[in-house]
Amino acid sequence: MKYQSNNFFIERIKAQNLAKRFGTPIYCYSYEKLKKNIIKFINNFKSFNPLVCFSVKANSNVNLLREIKKFNFGADVVSVGEMMKVLKAGFNPRKIVFSGVGKTSEELSYAINKNILLINIESEEELIEVEKIAKKKRKVVDIGIRLNPNTDAKTLKKISTGKKENKFGVTEKAFFNLLNYSKKSKYLNLKCLSVHIGSQITSYKPYEKTLGIIKKIIHKSNYKFQYIDLGGGMGITYDNEKKLNYKKYNNSIKNFLKKNKTKIIFEPGRSIIGDTGILISKVIYIKKTQNKDFIILDSGMNDLIRPALYGSKHKIIPLKRISNSSNKNYEFVGPICESTDKFLNIKKFQKLKKNDLIAICDVGAYGMSLSSNYNVRAKPIEILIKGSKVSIIKKRQRLNDII
Ligand code: LLP
């Protein structure tokens, strides 16, 4: 994705032409970028050949899932809906892991019927529920237990999951109780210790610390886990965040594996899909006030909620660059009736006018998947570009359907 003589292209397609053809807003993804991210991820850890389960919550478009599956990926799901989507996309159930603190008995029952690889248990009550269902079905169910390692992932507070105040996983003490319970159960086969400490992590150190904790637990329990699921969380560069040092993370895991022979599972979402997508939008109005100029876009927080929810910064760029344009300071906002419906303040942006087109960048992860119909607004169309091929991978929602 780059400019060619001042016009922004996704692979061989001029972004402005997409807006003309499909209207705006558009979620547009690059297949080439997706493929590159996947191959890079696999290469980073190739010495121990992990099972990589794409975290579907980051992006659950069935057509994108189909593409991801072709690289032998598994899937990390958190609801029966996500499970149905990955099964529809053709994922092997033996490569599906099911996480989440509130799996209902219907969801557990569905997962057990599908013989998925692992149900990652997050509480004592859940373990008992799984055993109850398994007993009824006369089946032995493969499970993992998610440990809460009480590790600070040094990321945004709102997306940290591995500290003791977070609802996720179980404490070390509870972990041992669940482990002992599982060992005695005829219906539970404990195969995995899982963790996931947070998202948008840019330092390998919290991961290294977590590996140290896992090492101690394995030693103390003297239990042979077939899998260690290290979750996802690998950060990307949105603004000026530093890059995660994959080499160091890989080395820590390699060290860990020297004494602990086990298969590693990863559950990456953002690092696979985050920078593959842009949100193309149109300027509806420019509203000049005494203090600032608002650029009112035709996408709002219902299309992309990350800035409103976490204060995240997504770059905004013009689809057509004007080289000798005068520059202005702008506040980019959406049309939604909320003051948090604001994307970014930018200093010295090229002068914009009504109907100009822009792209909000790096929205492939937690963009469309977190979108809503708030203010009764239809969800955007999703498009995948492969070279010069343009495919609609999800139609624009029709207002009539939501009304
Ligand atoms: N595994 C588990 C158990 C998770 O809870 C998550 C994300 C992942 C894997 C994938 O994490 P990733 O590799 O994408 O960082 N909506 C927030 C992010 C929430 C992440 C929730 N869990 C955002 O837009 O930043």
JSON list of C-alpha atoms and ligand atoms in Angstrom, two decimals, residues 55 57-58 76 78 99-100 122 146 156 159 161 168 195-196 198-201 231-234 238 267-271 306 309-310 312 365-366 370, ligand 1:
[
{"chain": "A", "resi": 55, "resn": "SER", "atom": "CA", "xyz": [-7.43, -14.99, 16.92]},
{"chain": "A", "resi": 57, "resn": "LYS", "atom": "CA", "xyz": [-11.93, -11.69, 17.34]},
{"chain": "A", "resi": 58, "resn": "ALA", "atom": "CA", "xyz": [-9.43, -9.46, 15.51]},
{"chain": "A", "resi": 76, "resn": "ASP", "atom": "CA", "xyz": [-8.63, -19.17, 18.47]},
{"chain": "A", "resi": 78, "resn": "VAL", "atom": "CA", "xyz": [-14.31, -17.10, 21.94]},
{"chain": "A", "resi": 99, "resn": "SER", "atom": "CA", "xyz": [-11.06, -19.39, 25.13]},
{"chain": "A", "resi": 100, "resn": "GLY", "atom": "CA", "xyz": [-13.23, -17.00, 27.13]},
{"chain": "A", "resi": 122, "resn": "GLU", "atom": "CA", "xyz": [-10.91, -20.12, 32.85]},
{"chain": "A", "resi": 146, "resn": "ARG", "atom": "CA", "xyz": [-5.62, -20.70, 31.45]},
{"chain": "A", "resi": 156, "resn": "LEU", "atom": "CA", "xyz": [-2.74, -0.10, 27.55]},
{"chain": "A", "resi": 159, "resn": "ILE", "atom": "CA", "xyz": [-6.26, -4.32, 26.92]},
{"chain": "A", "resi": 161, "resn": "THR", "atom": "CA", "xyz": [-5.44, -9.42, 30.62]},
{"chain": "A", "resi": 168, "resn": "PHE", "atom": "CA", "xyz": [-9.04, -13.84, 32.87]},
{"chain": "A", "resi": 195, "resn": "VAL", "atom": "CA", "xyz": [-1.79, -17.83, 29.00]},
{"chain": "A", "resi": 196, "resn": "HIS", "atom": "CA", "xyz": [-2.60, -14.57, 27.27]},
{"chain": "A", "resi": 198, "resn": "GLY", "atom": "CA", "xyz": [-2.60, -8.69, 26.88]},
{"chain": "A", "resi": 199, "resn": "SER", "atom": "CA", "xyz": [-2.65, -7.10, 23.47]},
{"chain": "A", "resi": 200, "resn": "GLN", "atom": "CA", "xyz": [-0.48, -4.59, 21.55]},
{"chain": "A", "resi": 201, "resn": "ILE", "atom": "CA", "xyz": [2.60, -5.70, 23.50]},
{"chain": "A", "resi": 231, "resn": "GLY", "atom": "CA", "xyz": [-1.66, -16.60, 23.46]},
{"chain": "A", "resi": 232, "resn": "GLY", "atom": "CA", "xyz": [-1.18, -13.63, 21.16]},
{"chain": "A", "resi": 233, "resn": "GLY", "atom": "CA", "xyz": [-0.64, -9.97, 21.92]},
{"chain": "A", "resi": 234, "resn": "MET", "atom": "CA", "xyz": [2.22, -9.11, 19.60]},
{"chain": "A", "resi": 238, "resn": "TYR", "atom": "CA", "xyz": [0.38, 2.40, 14.53]},
{"chain": "A", "resi": 267, "resn": "GLU", "atom": "CA", "xyz": [-2.98, -17.03, 19.14]},
{"chain": "A", "resi": 268, "resn": "PRO", "atom": "CA", "xyz": [-2.01, -13.88, 17.19]},
{"chain": "A", "resi": 269, "resn": "GLY", "atom": "CA", "xyz": [-4.67, -11.54, 15.87]},
{"chain": "A", "resi": 270, "resn": "ARG", "atom": "CA", "xyz": [-3.45, -7.98, 15.41]},
{"chain": "A", "resi": 271, "resn": "SER", "atom": "CA", "xyz": [0.07, -8.90, 14.21]},
{"chain": "A", "resi": 306, "resn": "ARG", "atom": "CA", "xyz": [-10.65, 2.00, 18.74]},
{"chain": "A", "resi": 309, "resn": "LEU", "atom": "CA", "xyz": [-12.62, 3.27, 23.26]},
{"chain": "A", "resi": 310, "resn": "TYR", "atom": "CA", "xyz": [-8.88, 3.22, 23.91]},
{"chain": "A", "resi": 312, "resn": "SER", "atom": "CA", "xyz": [-5.78, 4.74, 19.95]},
{"chain": "A", "resi": 365, "resn": "ALA", "atom": "CA", "xyz": [-7.64, -5.79, 13.44]},
{"chain": "A", "resi": 366, "resn": "TYR", "atom": "CA", "xyz": [-10.50, -4.86, 15.78]},
{"chain": "A", "resi": 370, "resn": "LEU", "atom": "CA", "xyz": [-15.85, -4.16, 16.69]},
{"chain": "B", "resi": 1, "resn": "LLP", "atom": "N1", "xyz": [-5.91, -14.88, 22.68]},
{"chain": "B", "resi": 1, "resn": "LLP", "atom": "C1", "xyz": [-6.73, -14.43, 23.62]},
{"chain": "B", "resi": 1, "resn": "LLP", "atom": "C2", "xyz": [-7.18, -15.34, 24.68]},
{"chain": "B", "resi": 1, "resn": "LLP", "atom": "C3", "xyz": [-7.16, -13.08, 23.58]},
{"chain": "B", "resi": 1, "resn": "LLP", "atom": "O1", "xyz": [-7.98, -12.64, 24.53]},
{"chain": "B", "resi": 1, "resn": "LLP", "atom": "C4", "xyz": [-6.73, -12.24, 22.53]},
{"chain": "B", "resi": 1, "resn": "LLP", "atom": "C5", "xyz": [-7.17, -10.85, 22.45]},
{"chain": "B", "resi": 1, "resn": "LLP", "atom": "C6", "xyz": [-5.86, -12.77, 21.56]},
{"chain": "B", "resi": 1, "resn": "LLP", "atom": "C7", "xyz": [-5.47, -14.10, 21.66]},
{"chain": "B", "resi": 1, "resn": "LLP", "atom": "C8", "xyz": [-5.35, -11.95, 20.39]},
{"chain": "B", "resi": 1, "resn": "LLP", "atom": "O2", "xyz": [-4.59, -10.88, 20.77]},
{"chain": "B", "resi": 1, "resn": "LLP", "atom": "P1", "xyz": [-3.79, -10.00, 19.68]},
{"chain": "B", "resi": 1, "resn": "LLP", "atom": "O3", "xyz": [-2.71, -10.87, 19.10]},
{"chain": "B", "resi": 1, "resn": "LLP", "atom": "O4", "xyz": [-4.74, -9.54, 18.65]},
{"chain": "B", "resi": 1, "resn": "LLP", "atom": "O5", "xyz": [-3.24, -8.87, 20.46]},
{"chain": "B", "resi": 1, "resn": "LLP", "atom": "N2", "xyz": [-10.03, -4.66, 21.04]},
{"chain": "B", "resi": 1, "resn": "LLP", "atom": "C9", "xyz": [-8.68, -4.39, 21.50]},
{"chain": "B", "resi": 1, "resn": "LLP", "atom": "C10", "xyz": [-7.87, -5.66, 21.64]},
{"chain": "B", "resi": 1, "resn": "LLP", "atom": "C11", "xyz": [-8.52, -6.69, 22.53]},
{"chain": "B", "resi": 1, "resn": "LLP", "atom": "C12", "xyz": [-7.77, -7.98, 22.58]},
{"chain": "B", "resi": 1, "resn": "LLP", "atom": "C13", "xyz": [-8.57, -9.03, 23.26]},
{"chain": "B", "resi": 1, "resn": "LLP", "atom": "N3", "xyz": [-7.94, -10.31, 23.32]},
{"chain": "B", "resi": 1, "resn": "LLP", "atom": "C14", "xyz": [-8.01, -3.39, 20.55]},
{"chain": "B", "resi": 1, "resn": "LLP", "atom": "O6", "xyz": [-8.65, -2.98, 19.59]},
{"chain": "B", "resi": 1, "resn": "LLP", "atom": "O7", "xyz": [-6.86, -3.01, 20.77]}
]
